[in-house]
Amino acid sequence: MSSDTDGTVPALIALGETMVLLAPPDATRLHDADQVRLTIGGAESNVAAHVAALGHHSAWIGALGDDVLGRRVHRTLTELGVDTRWVVFDPDAPTGVYFKDPGHGVLYYRAGSAASRMTADGVAHLPLEHAAIVHLSGITPALSQGCADLVDAVIDRVREAGRGELSFDVNHRAPLWAAADAAPVLLRLANRSDIVFVGLDEAHTLWGSGTAEDVRSLIPEPAHLIVKDGDVGATEFSGDDTVFVPAIPTEVVEAVGAGDAFAAGWLAARLAGAPAEERLQGGHRRAHLVLQSTEDVVGIAPTEALA
């Protein structure tokens, strides 16, 4: 596992916001909890952490407040084996915070965060063209216009290099932007990507899609489109091939973070050269772990095998 100080280029680079996460240590509702546990979470860094645990060199790129919470995020990701050498600390903005209310969603305190102040200006010095996979999500363009420009700049850079694959998780977050505003932006970004993850429920909310095949008709460009249907399973469209793998039966504690875990399991299998069925199985296994916890990056230990 590469450290955050060596000179090697990560196999996967994920870019976005990471926040401090506060959640009850069990399934207790937030308003009944006497204690909360402080961990971290963010769609893209969750992916990087899981991919690192599965034995691949991964990096997370983002901005944190130059504060105690930002240092906690940075330290935790580094301890999880994620390469953090390109992280920026902003002295003029805070690190975002969110609370999980088990089984009832999340509460965000991220307005004006350091990550929301990211722009396309810093893209030139990043080694994006050398990574096998660059992973983004639909959360980042919702944070600010600067972040939206950043996402397009990253995609442009990867596209121009013509080497690695661009992975995009649609990840529509209703508290950040309404479906009517998000729908055209997320559809455009999805069709500019090589690998796309989307939940059938969010596809229905955004574009009115009723089936995985409907989603494919709207998003024909990616070489790999993965449509997740909750506890039913996931369908992968790759060229002319379609593969469905059922989900692992799970007693759900909290669903937030499971989509990131699924994407990471799939991407790690992709990096290992696995076929479609094994990629989907890898995604389900990671999601199964997270669904049983209030943490986003549960069950992670560096050098964990891709079994």
PDB file of C-alpha atoms in Angstrom:
ATOM      1  CA  MET A   1       0.000   0.000   0.000  1.00  0.00           C
ATOM      2  CA  SER A   2       1.469   3.342  -1.021  1.00  0.00           C
ATOM      3  CA  SER A   3       1.774   6.094   1.546  1.00  0.00           C
ATOM      4  CA  ASP A   4       0.781   9.719   1.063  1.00  0.00           C
ATOM      5  CA  THR A   5       4.413  10.699   0.607  1.00  0.00           C
ATOM      6  CA  ASP A   6       5.790   8.347  -2.029  1.00  0.00           C
ATOM      7  CA  GLY A   7       6.050   9.339  -5.662  1.00  0.00           C
ATOM      8  CA  THR A   8       3.782   6.754  -7.268  1.00  0.00           C
ATOM      9  CA  VAL A   9       0.586   7.692  -9.055  1.00  0.00           C
ATOM     10  CA  PRO A  10      -2.632   6.283  -7.539  1.00  0.00           C
ATOM     11  CA  ALA A  11      -4.643   3.742  -9.503  1.00  0.00           C
ATOM     12  CA  LEU A  12      -7.780   5.641  -8.455  1.00  0.00           C
ATOM     13  CA  ILE A  13      -8.173   9.333  -7.717  1.00  0.00           C
ATOM     14  CA  ALA A  14     -11.424  10.566  -6.155  1.00  0.00           C
ATOM     15  CA  LEU A  15     -12.244  14.265  -5.883  1.00  0.00           C
ATOM     16  CA  GLY A  16     -14.936  15.929  -3.771  1.00  0.00           C
ATOM     17  CA  GLU A  17     -15.927  17.079  -0.283  1.00  0.00           C
ATOM     18  CA  THR A  18     -15.242  15.151   2.912  1.00  0.00           C
ATOM     19  CA  MET A  19     -16.833  16.167   6.203  1.00  0.00           C
ATOM     20  CA  VAL A  20     -16.804  15.212   9.845  1.00  0.00           C
ATOM     21  CA  LEU A  21     -19.626  12.767  10.577  1.00  0.00           C
ATOM     22  CA  LEU A  22     -21.434  12.599  13.924  1.00  0.00           C
ATOM     23  CA  ALA A  23     -23.771   9.663  14.524  1.00  0.00           C
ATOM     24  CA  PRO A  24     -25.084   7.564  17.408  1.00  0.00           C
ATOM     25  CA  PRO A  25     -22.894   4.477  17.909  1.00  0.00           C
ATOM     26  CA  ASP A  26     -25.908   2.225  17.326  1.00  0.00           C
ATOM     27  CA  ALA A  27     -29.314   2.525  15.643  1.00  0.00           C
ATOM     28  CA  THR A  28     -30.690   4.984  18.227  1.00  0.00           C
ATOM     29  CA  ARG A  29     -32.503   7.990  16.772  1.00  0.00           C
ATOM     30  CA  LEU A  30     -30.500  11.188  17.033  1.00  0.00           C
ATOM     31  CA  HIS A  31     -33.043  12.916  19.289  1.00  0.00           C
ATOM     32  CA  ASP A  32     -32.836  10.010  21.763  1.00  0.00           C
ATOM     33  CA  ALA A  33     -29.058   9.557  21.706  1.00  0.00           C
ATOM     34  CA  ASP A  34     -26.924  10.418  24.732  1.00  0.00           C
ATOM     35  CA  GLN A  35     -23.714  10.012  22.762  1.00  0.00           C
ATOM     36  CA  VAL A  36     -22.514  10.401  19.190  1.00  0.00           C
ATOM     37  CA  ARG A  37     -19.408   9.010  17.557  1.00  0.00           C
ATOM     38  CA  LEU A  38     -17.131  11.276  15.531  1.00  0.00           C
ATOM     39  CA  THR A  39     -15.936   9.771  12.260  1.00  0.00           C
ATOM     40  CA  ILE A  40     -15.691  11.103   8.718  1.00  0.00           C
ATOM     41  CA  GLY A  41     -17.635  10.742   5.506  1.00  0.00           C
ATOM     42  CA  GLY A  42     -17.841  12.007   1.970  1.00  0.00           C
ATOM     43  CA  ALA A  43     -19.014  10.253  -1.178  1.00  0.00           C
ATOM     44  CA  GLU A  44     -15.699  10.388  -2.982  1.00  0.00           C
ATOM     45  CA  SER A  45     -13.368   9.779  -0.031  1.00  0.00           C
ATOM     46  CA  ASN A  46     -15.597   6.879   1.043  1.00  0.00           C
ATOM     47  CA  VAL A  47     -14.884   5.321  -2.343  1.00  0.00           C
ATOM     48  CA  ALA A  48     -11.154   5.988  -2.007  1.00  0.00           C
ATOM     49  CA  ALA A  49     -11.052   4.435   1.473  1.00  0.00           C
ATOM     50  CA  HIS A  50     -12.857   1.272   0.404  1.00  0.00           C
ATOM     51  CA  VAL A  51     -10.681   0.931  -2.702  1.00  0.00           C
ATOM     52  CA  ALA A  52      -7.559   1.314  -0.559  1.00  0.00           C
ATOM     53  CA  ALA A  53      -8.864  -1.368   1.804  1.00  0.00           C
ATOM     54  CA  LEU A  54      -9.295  -3.656  -1.173  1.00  0.00           C
ATOM     55  CA  GLY A  55      -5.615  -3.422  -2.000  1.00  0.00           C
ATOM     56  CA  HIS A  56      -5.333  -0.613  -4.550  1.00  0.00           C
ATOM     57  CA  HIS A  57      -3.453   2.677  -4.313  1.00  0.00           C
ATOM     58  CA  SER A  58      -6.124   5.358  -4.073  1.00  0.00           C
ATOM     59  CA  ALA A  59      -6.055   9.090  -3.441  1.00  0.00           C
ATOM     60  CA  TRP A  60      -8.592  11.635  -2.311  1.00  0.00           C
ATOM     61  CA  ILE A  61      -8.353  15.237  -3.490  1.00  0.00           C
ATOM     62  CA  GLY A  62     -10.337  18.007  -1.817  1.00  0.00           C
ATOM     63  CA  ALA A  63     -10.250  21.085   0.378  1.00  0.00           C
ATOM     64  CA  LEU A  64     -10.554  21.112   4.166  1.00  0.00           C
ATOM     65  CA  GLY A  65     -10.725  23.908   6.664  1.00  0.00           C
ATOM     66  CA  ASP A  66      -7.407  24.663   8.328  1.00  0.00           C
ATOM     67  CA  ASP A  67      -8.995  23.660  11.619  1.00  0.00           C
ATOM     68  CA  VAL A  68      -9.078  20.791  14.077  1.00  0.00           C
ATOM     69  CA  LEU A  69     -11.868  19.034  12.155  1.00  0.00           C
ATOM     70  CA  GLY A  70      -9.992  19.312   8.882  1.00  0.00           C
ATOM     71  CA  ARG A  71      -6.921  17.806  10.519  1.00  0.00           C
ATOM     72  CA  ARG A  72      -9.070  14.978  11.861  1.00  0.00           C
ATOM     73  CA  VAL A  73     -10.404  14.220   8.372  1.00  0.00           C
ATOM     74  CA  HIS A  74      -6.916  14.296   6.901  1.00  0.00           C
ATOM     75  CA  ARG A  75      -5.452  12.072   9.620  1.00  0.00           C
ATOM     76  CA  THR A  76      -8.261   9.528   9.401  1.00  0.00           C
ATOM     77  CA  LEU A  77      -8.022   9.158   5.637  1.00  0.00           C
ATOM     78  CA  THR A  78      -4.256   8.789   5.842  1.00  0.00           C
ATOM     79  CA  GLU A  79      -4.641   6.101   8.509  1.00  0.00           C
ATOM     80  CA  LEU A  80      -7.087   4.295   6.212  1.00  0.00           C
ATOM     81  CA  GLY A  81      -4.378   4.064   3.571  1.00  0.00           C
ATOM     82  CA  VAL A  82      -5.658   6.855   1.323  1.00  0.00           C
ATOM     83  CA  ASP A  83      -3.088   9.063  -0.409  1.00  0.00           C
ATOM     84  CA  THR A  84      -3.770  12.623   0.773  1.00  0.00           C
ATOM     85  CA  ARG A  85      -0.794  14.518  -0.630  1.00  0.00           C
ATOM     86  CA  TRP A  86      -2.958  16.796  -2.833  1.00  0.00           C
ATOM     87  CA  VAL A  87      -5.351  17.904  -0.081  1.00  0.00           C
ATOM     88  CA  VAL A  88      -5.572  21.691   0.397  1.00  0.00           C
ATOM     89  CA  PHE A  89      -6.206  23.382   3.764  1.00  0.00           C
ATOM     90  CA  ASP A  90      -8.196  26.631   3.548  1.00  0.00           C
ATOM     91  CA  PRO A  91      -7.507  29.067   6.425  1.00  0.00           C
ATOM     92  CA  ASP A  92     -10.607  31.121   5.631  1.00  0.00           C
ATOM     93  CA  ALA A  93     -13.363  28.489   5.583  1.00  0.00           C
ATOM     94  CA  PRO A  94     -14.440  25.623   7.860  1.00  0.00           C
ATOM     95  CA  THR A  95     -14.611  21.886   7.372  1.00  0.00           C
ATOM     96  CA  GLY A  96     -18.180  20.694   6.764  1.00  0.00           C
ATOM     97  CA  VAL A  97     -20.084  18.638   9.343  1.00  0.00           C
ATOM     98  CA  TYR A  98     -23.065  16.311   9.093  1.00  0.00           C
ATOM     99  CA  PHE A  99     -25.163  14.216  11.452  1.00  0.00           C
ATOM    100  CA  LYS A 100     -26.724  10.836  10.719  1.00  0.00           C
ATOM    101  CA  ASP A 101     -30.156  10.130  12.170  1.00  0.00           C
ATOM    102  CA  PRO A 102     -30.213   6.324  11.751  1.00  0.00           C
ATOM    103  CA  GLY A 103     -32.948   5.241   9.393  1.00  0.00           C
ATOM    104  CA  HIS A 104     -34.117   8.819   8.851  1.00  0.00           C
ATOM    105  CA  GLY A 105     -31.440  10.484   6.751  1.00  0.00           C
ATOM    106  CA  VAL A 106     -28.837  13.136   7.463  1.00  0.00           C
ATOM    107  CA  LEU A 107     -28.491  16.756   8.584  1.00  0.00           C
ATOM    108  CA  TYR A 108     -25.859  18.812   6.734  1.00  0.00           C
ATOM    109  CA  TYR A 109     -23.874  21.778   8.020  1.00  0.00           C
ATOM    110  CA  ARG A 110     -21.712  22.396   4.969  1.00  0.00           C
ATOM    111  CA  ALA A 111     -22.703  25.826   3.600  1.00  0.00           C
ATOM    112  CA  GLY A 112     -19.614  27.956   3.052  1.00  0.00           C
ATOM    113  CA  SER A 113     -17.273  25.039   3.682  1.00  0.00           C
ATOM    114  CA  ALA A 114     -13.721  24.929   2.383  1.00  0.00           C
ATOM    115  CA  ALA A 115     -14.766  22.384  -0.227  1.00  0.00           C
ATOM    116  CA  SER A 116     -17.492  24.671  -1.569  1.00  0.00           C
ATOM    117  CA  ARG A 117     -14.751  27.203  -2.397  1.00  0.00           C
ATOM    118  CA  MET A 118     -12.875  24.841  -4.715  1.00  0.00           C
ATOM    119  CA  THR A 119     -12.432  26.010  -8.320  1.00  0.00           C
ATOM    120  CA  ALA A 120     -10.961  24.747 -11.571  1.00  0.00           C
ATOM    121  CA  ASP A 121      -7.787  26.789 -11.021  1.00  0.00           C
ATOM    122  CA  GLY A 122      -5.895  23.992  -9.310  1.00  0.00           C
ATOM    123  CA  VAL A 123      -6.599  21.213 -11.805  1.00  0.00           C
ATOM    124  CA  ALA A 124      -3.430  21.687 -13.864  1.00  0.00           C
ATOM    125  CA  HIS A 125      -1.064  20.391 -11.154  1.00  0.00           C
ATOM    126  CA  LEU A 126      -3.025  17.196 -10.440  1.00  0.00           C
ATOM    127  CA  PRO A 127      -1.846  13.853 -11.948  1.00  0.00           C
ATOM    128  CA  LEU A 128      -5.284  13.059 -13.345  1.00  0.00           C
ATOM    129  CA  GLU A 129      -4.034  11.819 -16.695  1.00  0.00           C
ATOM    130  CA  HIS A 130      -1.945   9.079 -15.054  1.00  0.00           C
ATOM    131  CA  ALA A 131      -4.612   7.404 -12.889  1.00  0.00           C
ATOM    132  CA  ALA A 132      -6.410   4.323 -14.177  1.00  0.00           C
ATOM    133  CA  ILE A 133      -9.704   5.708 -12.827  1.00  0.00           C
ATOM    134  CA  VAL A 134     -10.747   9.221 -11.780  1.00  0.00           C
ATOM    135  CA  HIS A 135     -13.919   9.182  -9.689  1.00  0.00           C
ATOM    136  CA  LEU A 136     -16.380  12.067  -9.292  1.00  0.00           C
ATOM    137  CA  SER A 137     -19.934  12.439  -8.031  1.00  0.00           C
ATOM    138  CA  GLY A 138     -22.952  14.621  -8.645  1.00  0.00           C
ATOM    139  CA  ILE A 139     -22.590  16.135  -5.189  1.00  0.00           C
ATOM    140  CA  THR A 140     -19.618  18.315  -6.108  1.00  0.00           C
ATOM    141  CA  PRO A 141     -21.272  20.404  -8.860  1.00  0.00           C
ATOM    142  CA  ALA A 142     -24.111  21.193  -6.444  1.00  0.00           C
ATOM    143  CA  LEU A 143     -21.798  22.841  -3.903  1.00  0.00           C
ATOM    144  CA  SER A 144     -21.061  26.017  -5.885  1.00  0.00           C
ATOM    145  CA  GLN A 145     -20.478  27.302  -9.402  1.00  0.00           C
ATOM    146  CA  GLY A 146     -16.749  27.017  -8.786  1.00  0.00           C
ATOM    147  CA  CYS A 147     -17.171  23.351  -7.911  1.00  0.00           C
ATOM    148  CA  ALA A 148     -19.320  22.790 -10.994  1.00  0.00           C
ATOM    149  CA  ASP A 149     -16.577  24.318 -13.133  1.00  0.00           C
ATOM    150  CA  LEU A 150     -14.039  22.120 -11.366  1.00  0.00           C
ATOM    151  CA  VAL A 151     -15.932  18.949 -12.281  1.00  0.00           C
ATOM    152  CA  ASP A 152     -16.055  19.935 -15.946  1.00  0.00           C
ATOM    153  CA  ALA A 153     -12.352  20.805 -15.891  1.00  0.00           C
ATOM    154  CA  VAL A 154     -11.466  17.413 -14.419  1.00  0.00           C
ATOM    155  CA  ILE A 155     -13.536  15.612 -17.048  1.00  0.00           C
ATOM    156  CA  ASP A 156     -11.914  17.697 -19.799  1.00  0.00           C
ATOM    157  CA  ARG A 157      -8.459  16.834 -18.498  1.00  0.00           C
ATOM    158  CA  VAL A 158      -9.137  13.090 -18.333  1.00  0.00           C
ATOM    159  CA  ARG A 159     -10.791  13.126 -21.737  1.00  0.00           C
ATOM    160  CA  GLU A 160      -7.895  14.999 -23.348  1.00  0.00           C
ATOM    161  CA  ALA A 161      -5.363  12.555 -21.900  1.00  0.00           C
ATOM    162  CA  GLY A 162      -7.283   9.592 -23.312  1.00  0.00           C
ATOM    163  CA  ARG A 163      -5.725   7.107 -20.880  1.00  0.00           C
ATOM    164  CA  GLY A 164      -7.752   6.446 -17.757  1.00  0.00           C
ATOM    165  CA  GLU A 165     -11.474   5.998 -17.222  1.00  0.00           C
ATOM    166  CA  LEU A 166     -13.795   8.639 -15.791  1.00  0.00           C
ATOM    167  CA  SER A 167     -16.149   7.249 -13.134  1.00  0.00           C
ATOM    168  CA  PHE A 168     -19.237   9.233 -12.107  1.00  0.00           C
ATOM    169  CA  ASP A 169     -21.769   8.480  -9.381  1.00  0.00           C
ATOM    170  CA  VAL A 170     -24.942  10.490 -10.039  1.00  0.00           C
ATOM    171  CA  ASN A 171     -25.537  10.910  -6.285  1.00  0.00           C
ATOM    172  CA  HIS A 172     -28.374  13.446  -6.418  1.00  0.00           C
ATOM    173  CA  ARG A 173     -28.693  15.199  -3.050  1.00  0.00           C
ATOM    174  CA  ALA A 174     -32.081  16.905  -2.772  1.00  0.00           C
ATOM    175  CA  PRO A 175     -31.013  19.218   0.105  1.00  0.00           C
ATOM    176  CA  LEU A 176     -28.348  20.687  -2.184  1.00  0.00           C
ATOM    177  CA  TRP A 177     -30.425  21.242  -5.325  1.00  0.00           C
ATOM    178  CA  ALA A 178     -33.891  20.519  -6.644  1.00  0.00           C
ATOM    179  CA  ALA A 179     -34.380  17.685  -9.104  1.00  0.00           C
ATOM    180  CA  ALA A 180     -35.459  20.103 -11.835  1.00  0.00           C
ATOM    181  CA  ASP A 181     -32.144  21.954 -11.555  1.00  0.00           C
ATOM    182  CA  ALA A 182     -30.002  18.869 -11.100  1.00  0.00           C
ATOM    183  CA  ALA A 183     -31.511  16.662 -13.812  1.00  0.00           C
ATOM    184  CA  PRO A 184     -29.968  18.233 -16.950  1.00  0.00           C
ATOM    185  CA  VAL A 185     -26.588  18.797 -15.303  1.00  0.00           C
ATOM    186  CA  LEU A 186     -26.284  15.261 -13.970  1.00  0.00           C
ATOM    187  CA  LEU A 187     -27.457  13.753 -17.259  1.00  0.00           C
ATOM    188  CA  ARG A 188     -24.834  15.724 -19.181  1.00  0.00           C
ATOM    189  CA  LEU A 189     -22.053  14.713 -16.781  1.00  0.00           C
ATOM    190  CA  ALA A 190     -23.131  11.068 -16.859  1.00  0.00           C
ATOM    191  CA  ASN A 191     -22.975  10.973 -20.641  1.00  0.00           C
ATOM    192  CA  ARG A 192     -19.455  12.437 -20.538  1.00  0.00           C
ATOM    193  CA  SER A 193     -18.230   9.584 -18.322  1.00  0.00           C
ATOM    194  CA  ASP A 194     -16.919   6.066 -18.973  1.00  0.00           C
ATOM    195  CA  ILE A 195     -18.407   4.453 -15.855  1.00  0.00           C
ATOM    196  CA  VAL A 196     -21.673   5.616 -14.271  1.00  0.00           C
ATOM    197  CA  PHE A 197     -23.448   4.533 -11.082  1.00  0.00           C
ATOM    198  CA  VAL A 198     -27.066   5.549 -10.532  1.00  0.00           C
ATOM    199  CA  GLY A 199     -29.896   4.353  -8.317  1.00  0.00           C
ATOM    200  CA  LEU A 200     -33.124   3.489 -10.086  1.00  0.00           C
ATOM    201  CA  ASP A 201     -35.027   5.548  -7.518  1.00  0.00           C
ATOM    202  CA  GLU A 202     -32.949   8.676  -8.164  1.00  0.00           C
ATOM    203  CA  ALA A 203     -33.173   8.107 -11.931  1.00  0.00           C
ATOM    204  CA  HIS A 204     -36.945   8.086 -11.557  1.00  0.00           C
ATOM    205  CA  THR A 205     -36.869  11.303  -9.512  1.00  0.00           C
ATOM    206  CA  LEU A 206     -34.529  13.051 -11.929  1.00  0.00           C
ATOM    207  CA  TRP A 207     -35.649  11.793 -15.322  1.00  0.00           C
ATOM    208  CA  GLY A 208     -38.802   9.742 -14.810  1.00  0.00           C
ATOM    209  CA  SER A 209     -37.063   6.449 -15.626  1.00  0.00           C
ATOM    210  CA  GLY A 210     -39.021   3.374 -14.588  1.00  0.00           C
ATOM    211  CA  THR A 211     -36.618   0.573 -15.494  1.00  0.00           C
ATOM    212  CA  ALA A 212     -32.892   0.008 -15.839  1.00  0.00           C
ATOM    213  CA  GLU A 213     -33.413  -0.163 -19.596  1.00  0.00           C
ATOM    214  CA  ASP A 214     -35.042   3.278 -19.507  1.00  0.00           C
ATOM    215  CA  VAL A 215     -31.958   4.630 -17.760  1.00  0.00           C
ATOM    216  CA  ARG A 216     -29.689   3.104 -20.396  1.00  0.00           C
ATOM    217  CA  SER A 217     -31.679   4.786 -23.151  1.00  0.00           C
ATOM    218  CA  LEU A 218     -31.064   8.146 -21.444  1.00  0.00           C
ATOM    219  CA  ILE A 219     -27.400   7.438 -20.677  1.00  0.00           C
ATOM    220  CA  PRO A 220     -26.066   5.569 -23.731  1.00  0.00           C
ATOM    221  CA  GLU A 221     -22.530   6.974 -23.810  1.00  0.00           C
ATOM    222  CA  PRO A 222     -20.729   5.304 -20.862  1.00  0.00           C
ATOM    223  CA  ALA A 223     -18.947   2.037 -21.589  1.00  0.00           C
ATOM    224  CA  HIS A 224     -20.272   0.782 -18.244  1.00  0.00           C
ATOM    225  CA  LEU A 225     -23.596   1.867 -16.732  1.00  0.00           C
ATOM    226  CA  ILE A 226     -24.541   0.363 -13.377  1.00  0.00           C
ATOM    227  CA  VAL A 227     -28.159   0.809 -12.264  1.00  0.00           C
ATOM    228  CA  LYS A 228     -28.787  -0.057  -8.612  1.00  0.00           C
ATOM    229  CA  ASP A 229     -32.242  -1.105  -7.443  1.00  0.00           C
ATOM    230  CA  GLY A 230     -31.935  -1.142  -3.662  1.00  0.00           C
ATOM    231  CA  ASP A 231     -32.425  -4.530  -2.055  1.00  0.00           C
ATOM    232  CA  VAL A 232     -33.396  -6.069  -5.404  1.00  0.00           C
ATOM    233  CA  GLY A 233     -29.988  -5.964  -7.067  1.00  0.00           C
ATOM    234  CA  ALA A 234     -27.933  -4.146  -9.671  1.00  0.00           C
ATOM    235  CA  THR A 235     -27.758  -4.242 -13.463  1.00  0.00           C
ATOM    236  CA  GLU A 236     -24.646  -3.491 -15.486  1.00  0.00           C
ATOM    237  CA  PHE A 237     -24.815  -2.441 -19.130  1.00  0.00           C
ATOM    238  CA  SER A 238     -21.460  -2.885 -20.886  1.00  0.00           C
ATOM    239  CA  GLY A 239     -21.616  -2.529 -24.651  1.00  0.00           C
ATOM    240  CA  ASP A 240     -24.211  -5.033 -25.854  1.00  0.00           C
ATOM    241  CA  ASP A 241     -24.027  -7.080 -22.658  1.00  0.00           C
ATOM    242  CA  THR A 242     -26.416  -6.796 -19.712  1.00  0.00           C
ATOM    243  CA  VAL A 243     -25.715  -8.514 -16.397  1.00  0.00           C
ATOM    244  CA  PHE A 244     -27.917  -8.549 -13.289  1.00  0.00           C
ATOM    245  CA  VAL A 245     -26.754  -9.670  -9.838  1.00  0.00           C
ATOM    246  CA  PRO A 246     -29.182  -9.746  -6.884  1.00  0.00           C
ATOM    247  CA  ALA A 247     -28.396  -7.870  -3.689  1.00  0.00           C
ATOM    248  CA  ILE A 248     -27.251  -9.644  -0.528  1.00  0.00           C
ATOM    249  CA  PRO A 249     -30.130  -9.875   2.000  1.00  0.00           C
ATOM    250  CA  THR A 250     -29.300  -7.393   4.749  1.00  0.00           C
ATOM    251  CA  GLU A 251     -30.860  -6.065   7.947  1.00  0.00           C
ATOM    252  CA  VAL A 252     -30.423  -2.359   7.261  1.00  0.00           C
ATOM    253  CA  VAL A 253     -29.321  -0.007  10.033  1.00  0.00           C
ATOM    254  CA  GLU A 254     -28.556   3.011   7.839  1.00  0.00           C
ATOM    255  CA  ALA A 255     -28.492   3.269   4.037  1.00  0.00           C
ATOM    256  CA  VAL A 256     -26.385   6.423   3.684  1.00  0.00           C
ATOM    257  CA  GLY A 257     -22.903   5.516   2.451  1.00  0.00           C
ATOM    258  CA  ALA A 258     -23.891   2.154   0.982  1.00  0.00           C
ATOM    259  CA  GLY A 259     -23.916   3.516  -2.555  1.00  0.00           C
ATOM    260  CA  ASP A 260     -20.342   4.726  -2.154  1.00  0.00           C
ATOM    261  CA  ALA A 261     -19.320   1.318  -0.829  1.00  0.00           C
ATOM    262  CA  PHE A 262     -20.992  -0.377  -3.794  1.00  0.00           C
ATOM    263  CA  ALA A 263     -19.183   1.878  -6.257  1.00  0.00           C
ATOM    264  CA  ALA A 264     -15.876   1.182  -4.518  1.00  0.00           C
ATOM    265  CA  GLY A 265     -16.364  -2.567  -4.602  1.00  0.00           C
ATOM    266  CA  TRP A 266     -17.182  -2.394  -8.298  1.00  0.00           C
ATOM    267  CA  LEU A 267     -14.235  -0.104  -9.086  1.00  0.00           C
ATOM    268  CA  ALA A 268     -11.767  -2.236  -7.122  1.00  0.00           C
ATOM    269  CA  ALA A 269     -12.907  -5.268  -9.085  1.00  0.00           C
ATOM    270  CA  ARG A 270     -12.532  -3.268 -12.296  1.00  0.00           C
ATOM    271  CA  LEU A 271      -8.956  -2.379 -11.350  1.00  0.00           C
ATOM    272  CA  ALA A 272      -8.321  -6.083 -10.721  1.00  0.00           C
ATOM    273  CA  GLY A 273      -9.587  -6.981 -14.205  1.00  0.00           C
ATOM    274  CA  ALA A 274     -12.695  -8.832 -13.002  1.00  0.00           C
ATOM    275  CA  PRO A 275     -15.668  -9.499 -15.342  1.00  0.00           C
ATOM    276  CA  ALA A 276     -19.071  -7.844 -14.954  1.00  0.00           C
ATOM    277  CA  GLU A 277     -20.665 -10.415 -12.640  1.00  0.00           C
ATOM    278  CA  GLU A 278     -17.716 -10.282 -10.237  1.00  0.00           C
ATOM    279  CA  ARG A 279     -17.693  -6.478 -10.345  1.00  0.00           C
ATOM    280  CA  LEU A 280     -21.335  -6.378  -9.268  1.00  0.00           C
ATOM    281  CA  GLN A 281     -20.732  -8.994  -6.587  1.00  0.00           C
ATOM    282  CA  GLY A 282     -17.855  -6.895  -5.265  1.00  0.00           C
ATOM    283  CA  GLY A 283     -20.153  -3.900  -5.082  1.00  0.00           C
ATOM    284  CA  HIS A 284     -22.830  -5.802  -3.202  1.00  0.00           C
ATOM    285  CA  ARG A 285     -20.338  -7.131  -0.654  1.00  0.00           C
ATOM    286  CA  ARG A 286     -19.080  -3.660   0.258  1.00  0.00           C
ATOM    287  CA  ALA A 287     -22.598  -2.230   0.435  1.00  0.00           C
ATOM    288  CA  HIS A 288     -23.672  -5.125   2.669  1.00  0.00           C
ATOM    289  CA  LEU A 289     -21.042  -4.110   5.247  1.00  0.00           C
ATOM    290  CA  VAL A 290     -22.028  -0.449   5.345  1.00  0.00           C
ATOM    291  CA  LEU A 291     -25.781  -1.075   5.446  1.00  0.00           C
ATOM    292  CA  GLN A 292     -25.315  -2.751   8.829  1.00  0.00           C
ATOM    293  CA  SER A 293     -23.625   0.263  10.440  1.00  0.00           C
ATOM    294  CA  THR A 294     -24.090   3.979  11.088  1.00  0.00           C
ATOM    295  CA  GLU A 295     -20.585   4.620   9.715  1.00  0.00           C
ATOM    296  CA  ASP A 296     -19.745   5.303   6.065  1.00  0.00           C
ATOM    297  CA  VAL A 297     -16.412   3.477   6.021  1.00  0.00           C
ATOM    298  CA  VAL A 298     -17.085   0.527   8.315  1.00  0.00           C
ATOM    299  CA  GLY A 299     -15.223  -2.747   8.017  1.00  0.00           C
ATOM    300  CA  ILE A 300     -12.128  -1.204   6.496  1.00  0.00           C
ATOM    301  CA  ALA A 301      -8.669  -2.509   7.226  1.00  0.00           C
ATOM    302  CA  PRO A 302      -5.741  -1.738   4.914  1.00  0.00           C
ATOM    303  CA  THR A 303      -4.584  -4.634   2.701  1.00  0.00           C
ATOM    304  CA  GLU A 304      -7.977  -6.357   2.986  1.00  0.00           C
ATOM    305  CA  ALA A 305      -8.218  -8.975   0.240  1.00  0.00           C
ATOM    306  CA  LEU A 306     -10.467  -8.545  -2.789  1.00  0.00           C
ATOM    307  CA  ALA A 307     -12.249 -11.816  -2.071  1.00  0.00           C
TER     308      ALA A 307
END
